[in-house]
mmCIF file of C-alpha atoms in Angstrom:
data_model
loop_
_atom_site.group_PDB
_atom_site.id
_atom_site.type_symbol
_atom_site.label_atom_id
_atom_site.label_comp_id
_atom_site.label_asym_id
_atom_site.label_seq_id
_atom_site.Cartn_x
_atom_site.Cartn_y
_atom_site.Cartn_z
ATOM 1 C CA MET A 173 43.635 58.920 98.759
ATOM 2 C CA THR A 174 41.636 56.056 100.184
ATOM 3 C CA GLU A 175 42.900 53.779 102.937
ATOM 4 C CA LEU A 176 43.586 51.050 100.364
ATOM 5 C CA GLU A 177 45.429 53.420 98.037
ATOM 6 C CA ILE A 178 47.626 54.482 100.953
ATOM 7 C CA LEU A 179 48.264 50.841 101.863
ATOM 8 C CA ILE A 180 49.204 49.912 98.286
ATOM 9 C CA GLU A 181 51.483 52.945 98.016
ATOM 10 C CA ALA A 182 53.211 51.972 101.271
ATOM 11 C CA TYR A 183 53.535 48.414 99.965
ATOM 12 C CA VAL A 184 55.262 49.603 96.771
ATOM 13 C CA SER A 185 57.509 52.104 98.545
ATOM 14 C CA GLY A 186 58.875 49.421 100.880
ATOM 15 C CA ALA A 187 61.270 48.264 98.169
ATOM 16 C CA VAL A 188 62.760 51.762 97.959
ATOM 17 C CA LEU A 189 63.015 52.018 101.755
ATOM 18 C CA LEU A 190 64.973 48.772 101.843
ATOM 19 C CA GLN A 191 67.246 49.852 99.022
ATOM 20 C CA ASP A 192 67.878 53.172 100.795
ATOM 21 C CA SER A 193 68.740 51.370 104.035
ATOM 22 C CA LEU A 194 71.520 49.526 102.205
ATOM 23 C CA GLN A 195 73.099 52.581 100.556
ATOM 24 C CA ASN A 196 76.873 52.898 100.874
ATOM 25 C CA LEU A 197 77.151 49.471 102.450
ATOM 26 C CA ASP A 198 80.555 47.908 101.918
ATOM 27 C CA SER A 199 80.097 44.571 100.123
ATOM 28 C CA SER A 200 82.397 42.895 102.640
ATOM 29 C CA SER A 201 80.010 43.905 105.440
ATOM 30 C CA VAL A 202 76.927 42.064 104.219
ATOM 31 C CA ASP A 203 78.083 38.727 105.619
ATOM 32 C CA LEU A 204 79.373 39.966 108.971
ATOM 33 C CA ARG A 205 77.507 39.129 112.152
ATOM 34 C CA PRO A 206 77.999 42.103 114.464
ATOM 35 C CA ILE A 207 75.269 40.736 116.725
ATOM 36 C CA PRO A 208 75.970 37.149 117.818
ATOM 37 C CA ASN A 209 73.415 34.508 116.793
ATOM 38 C CA LYS A 210 71.592 36.936 114.485
ATOM 39 C CA TRP A 211 71.438 36.947 110.714
ATOM 40 C CA ALA A 212 73.925 38.867 108.607
ATOM 41 C CA ILE A 213 72.528 41.631 106.392
ATOM 42 C CA ARG A 214 72.632 39.358 103.301
ATOM 43 C CA GLU A 215 70.548 36.785 105.169
ATOM 44 C CA VAL A 216 68.020 39.436 106.202
ATOM 45 C CA VAL A 217 67.656 40.659 102.609
ATOM 46 C CA CYS A 218 67.309 37.101 101.282
ATOM 47 C CA HIS A 219 64.684 36.394 103.946
ATOM 48 C CA LEU A 220 62.773 39.473 102.800
ATOM 49 C CA THR A 221 62.970 38.324 99.178
ATOM 50 C CA ASP A 222 61.760 34.827 100.014
ATOM 51 C CA SER A 223 58.899 36.331 102.015
ATOM 52 C CA GLU A 224 57.867 38.571 99.108
ATOM 53 C CA ILE A 225 57.541 35.570 96.818
ATOM 54 C CA ILE A 226 55.570 33.624 99.424
ATOM 55 C CA TYR A 227 53.209 36.533 100.054
ATOM 56 C CA ALA A 228 52.670 37.175 96.339
ATOM 57 C CA ASP A 229 51.549 33.554 96.043
ATOM 58 C CA ARG A 230 49.228 34.011 99.013
ATOM 59 C CA PHE A 231 47.735 37.177 97.503
ATOM 60 C CA LYS A 232 47.047 35.421 94.215
ATOM 61 C CA ARG A 233 45.608 32.326 95.835
ATOM 62 C CA VAL A 234 43.273 34.366 98.049
ATOM 63 C CA LEU A 235 42.075 36.223 94.958
ATOM 64 C CA ALA A 236 41.765 33.184 92.688
ATOM 65 C CA GLU A 237 40.623 30.417 95.051
ATOM 66 C CA ASP A 238 37.894 30.043 97.628
ATOM 67 C CA ASN A 239 39.355 30.189 101.132
ATOM 68 C CA PRO A 240 42.729 28.597 100.279
ATOM 69 C CA THR A 241 45.058 27.220 102.909
ATOM 70 C CA PHE A 242 48.609 28.501 102.982
ATOM 71 C CA PHE A 243 51.339 27.108 105.141
ATOM 72 C CA GLU A 244 53.874 28.681 107.437
ATOM 73 C CA ALA A 245 57.302 29.034 105.846
ATOM 74 C CA ASP A 246 60.165 28.398 108.257
ATOM 75 C CA PRO A 247 62.583 31.313 107.726
ATOM 76 C CA VAL A 248 65.500 29.459 109.315
ATOM 77 C CA LYS A 249 65.072 26.475 106.983
ATOM 78 C CA PHE A 250 64.783 28.811 104.003
ATOM 79 C CA CYS A 251 67.943 30.625 105.079
ATOM 80 C CA THR A 252 69.953 27.438 105.533
ATOM 81 C CA SER A 253 68.624 25.630 102.451
ATOM 82 C CA LEU A 254 68.373 28.247 99.705
ATOM 83 C CA CYS A 255 72.028 29.135 99.025
ATOM 84 C CA VAL A 256 71.771 32.467 100.794
ATOM 85 C CA GLY A 257 75.544 32.963 100.842
ATOM 86 C CA SER A 258 75.766 33.034 97.053
ATOM 87 C CA ARG A 259 72.775 35.291 96.413
ATOM 88 C CA ARG A 260 73.595 38.836 95.288
ATOM 89 C CA ILE A 261 72.011 41.678 97.279
ATOM 90 C CA GLU A 262 71.343 43.629 94.066
ATOM 91 C CA ASP A 263 69.443 40.692 92.556
ATOM 92 C CA GLU A 264 67.422 40.258 95.732
ATOM 93 C CA LEU A 265 66.457 43.946 95.725
ATOM 94 C CA ASP A 266 65.436 43.677 92.067
ATOM 95 C CA VAL A 267 63.174 40.723 92.863
ATOM 96 C CA ILE A 268 61.519 42.568 95.748
ATOM 97 C CA ALA A 269 60.900 45.672 93.629
ATOM 98 C CA SER A 270 59.589 43.608 90.706
ATOM 99 C CA VAL A 271 57.275 41.468 92.827
ATOM 100 C CA ARG A 272 55.855 44.513 94.579
ATOM 101 C CA LYS A 273 55.361 46.382 91.301
ATOM 102 C CA HIS A 274 53.680 43.332 89.759
ATOM 103 C CA MET A 275 51.391 42.736 92.723
ATOM 104 C CA ALA A 276 50.568 46.430 93.107
ATOM 105 C CA SER A 277 49.219 46.489 89.557
ATOM 106 C CA ILE A 278 46.887 43.639 90.489
ATOM 107 C CA LEU A 279 45.915 45.160 93.839
ATOM 108 C CA LYS A 280 45.105 48.491 92.172
ATOM 109 C CA SER A 281 42.854 46.727 89.661
ATOM 110 C CA ILE A 282 40.637 44.727 91.992
ATOM 111 C CA ASP A 283 37.522 46.013 93.702
ATOM 112 C CA GLU A 284 37.586 46.954 97.366
ATOM 113 C CA SER A 285 35.511 43.944 98.416
ATOM 114 C CA SER A 286 38.269 41.626 97.166
ATOM 115 C CA PHE A 287 40.448 42.823 100.040
ATOM 116 C CA ASN A 288 38.006 41.037 102.363
ATOM 117 C CA ARG A 289 38.528 37.657 100.683
ATOM 118 C CA LEU A 290 39.804 35.030 103.092
ATOM 119 C CA GLY A 291 42.543 32.462 103.190
ATOM 120 C CA GLN A 292 43.495 30.100 106.000
ATOM 121 C CA HIS A 293 46.991 30.381 107.434
ATOM 122 C CA SER A 294 48.163 27.060 108.871
ATOM 123 C CA LEU A 295 49.159 28.684 112.188
ATOM 124 C CA ASP A 296 47.362 32.024 112.360
ATOM 125 C CA GLY A 297 43.972 30.942 111.027
ATOM 126 C CA PRO A 298 41.741 33.085 108.786
ATOM 127 C CA MET A 299 43.355 36.095 107.137
ATOM 128 C CA THR A 300 41.928 38.580 104.673
ATOM 129 C CA LEU A 301 43.836 39.860 101.684
ATOM 130 C CA ARG A 302 43.937 43.242 103.441
ATOM 131 C CA VAL A 303 45.697 41.689 106.460
ATOM 132 C CA LEU A 304 48.163 39.878 104.200
ATOM 133 C CA VAL A 305 49.026 43.135 102.420
ATOM 134 C CA GLN A 306 49.420 44.931 105.761
ATOM 135 C CA ARG A 307 51.698 42.197 107.113
ATOM 136 C CA ILE A 308 54.102 42.138 104.185
ATOM 137 C CA THR A 309 54.044 45.937 103.936
ATOM 138 C CA ASN A 310 55.240 46.170 107.553
ATOM 139 C CA HIS A 311 57.745 43.341 107.145
ATOM 140 C CA ILE A 312 60.424 45.417 105.416
ATOM 141 C CA SER A 313 60.318 48.297 107.914
ATOM 142 C CA HIS A 314 60.450 45.740 110.727
ATOM 143 C CA HIS A 315 63.693 44.323 109.307
ATOM 144 C CA ILE A 316 65.187 47.707 108.364
ATOM 145 C CA ARG A 317 65.466 48.357 112.110
ATOM 146 C CA PHE A 318 67.648 45.250 112.391
ATOM 147 C CA ILE A 319 69.734 46.267 109.378
ATOM 148 C CA ASP A 320 70.260 49.714 110.921
ATOM 149 C CA GLU A 321 71.273 48.128 114.215
ATOM 150 C CA LYS A 322 73.816 45.894 112.439
ATOM 151 C CA ARG A 323 75.200 48.843 110.487
ATOM 152 C CA GLU A 324 75.546 50.861 113.669
ATOM 153 C CA ARG A 325 77.474 48.042 115.321
ATOM 154 C CA MET A 326 79.760 47.827 112.281
ATOM 155 C CA SER A 327 79.929 51.631 111.990
ATOM 156 C CA CYS A 328 78.997 51.615 108.303
#
């Protein structure tokens, strides 16, 4: 497998890793805050879902437009404004899996040079499609560590 094929495979498998990290989780536990001033598990999952949608838009814009600008999304504002408390974990996981499957089909179809296309992040500056894919691929595993830590504190 090429480096890009490995990256795309890791991108797709992130949805399964997240789902696995939530196995056997008591539904009453998803809103607990075992670590003060940190998000509950539901909030983490909703943040991941919101990020997937944002990154899918960035991928498409980098592919379709010449050097588009994309803006930072404030995760705290998203969490407080987007009805996180009423969002079902199962629905969020479905969205993540669907978005990743959809985007993977596009990523597998483009030529390798397209991964070097640029967009301009409002805070981080120029970013290639490859960097965007790497960032969102690592995002789930980054947050799984926090989910595991919360579960350990709750002993579930």
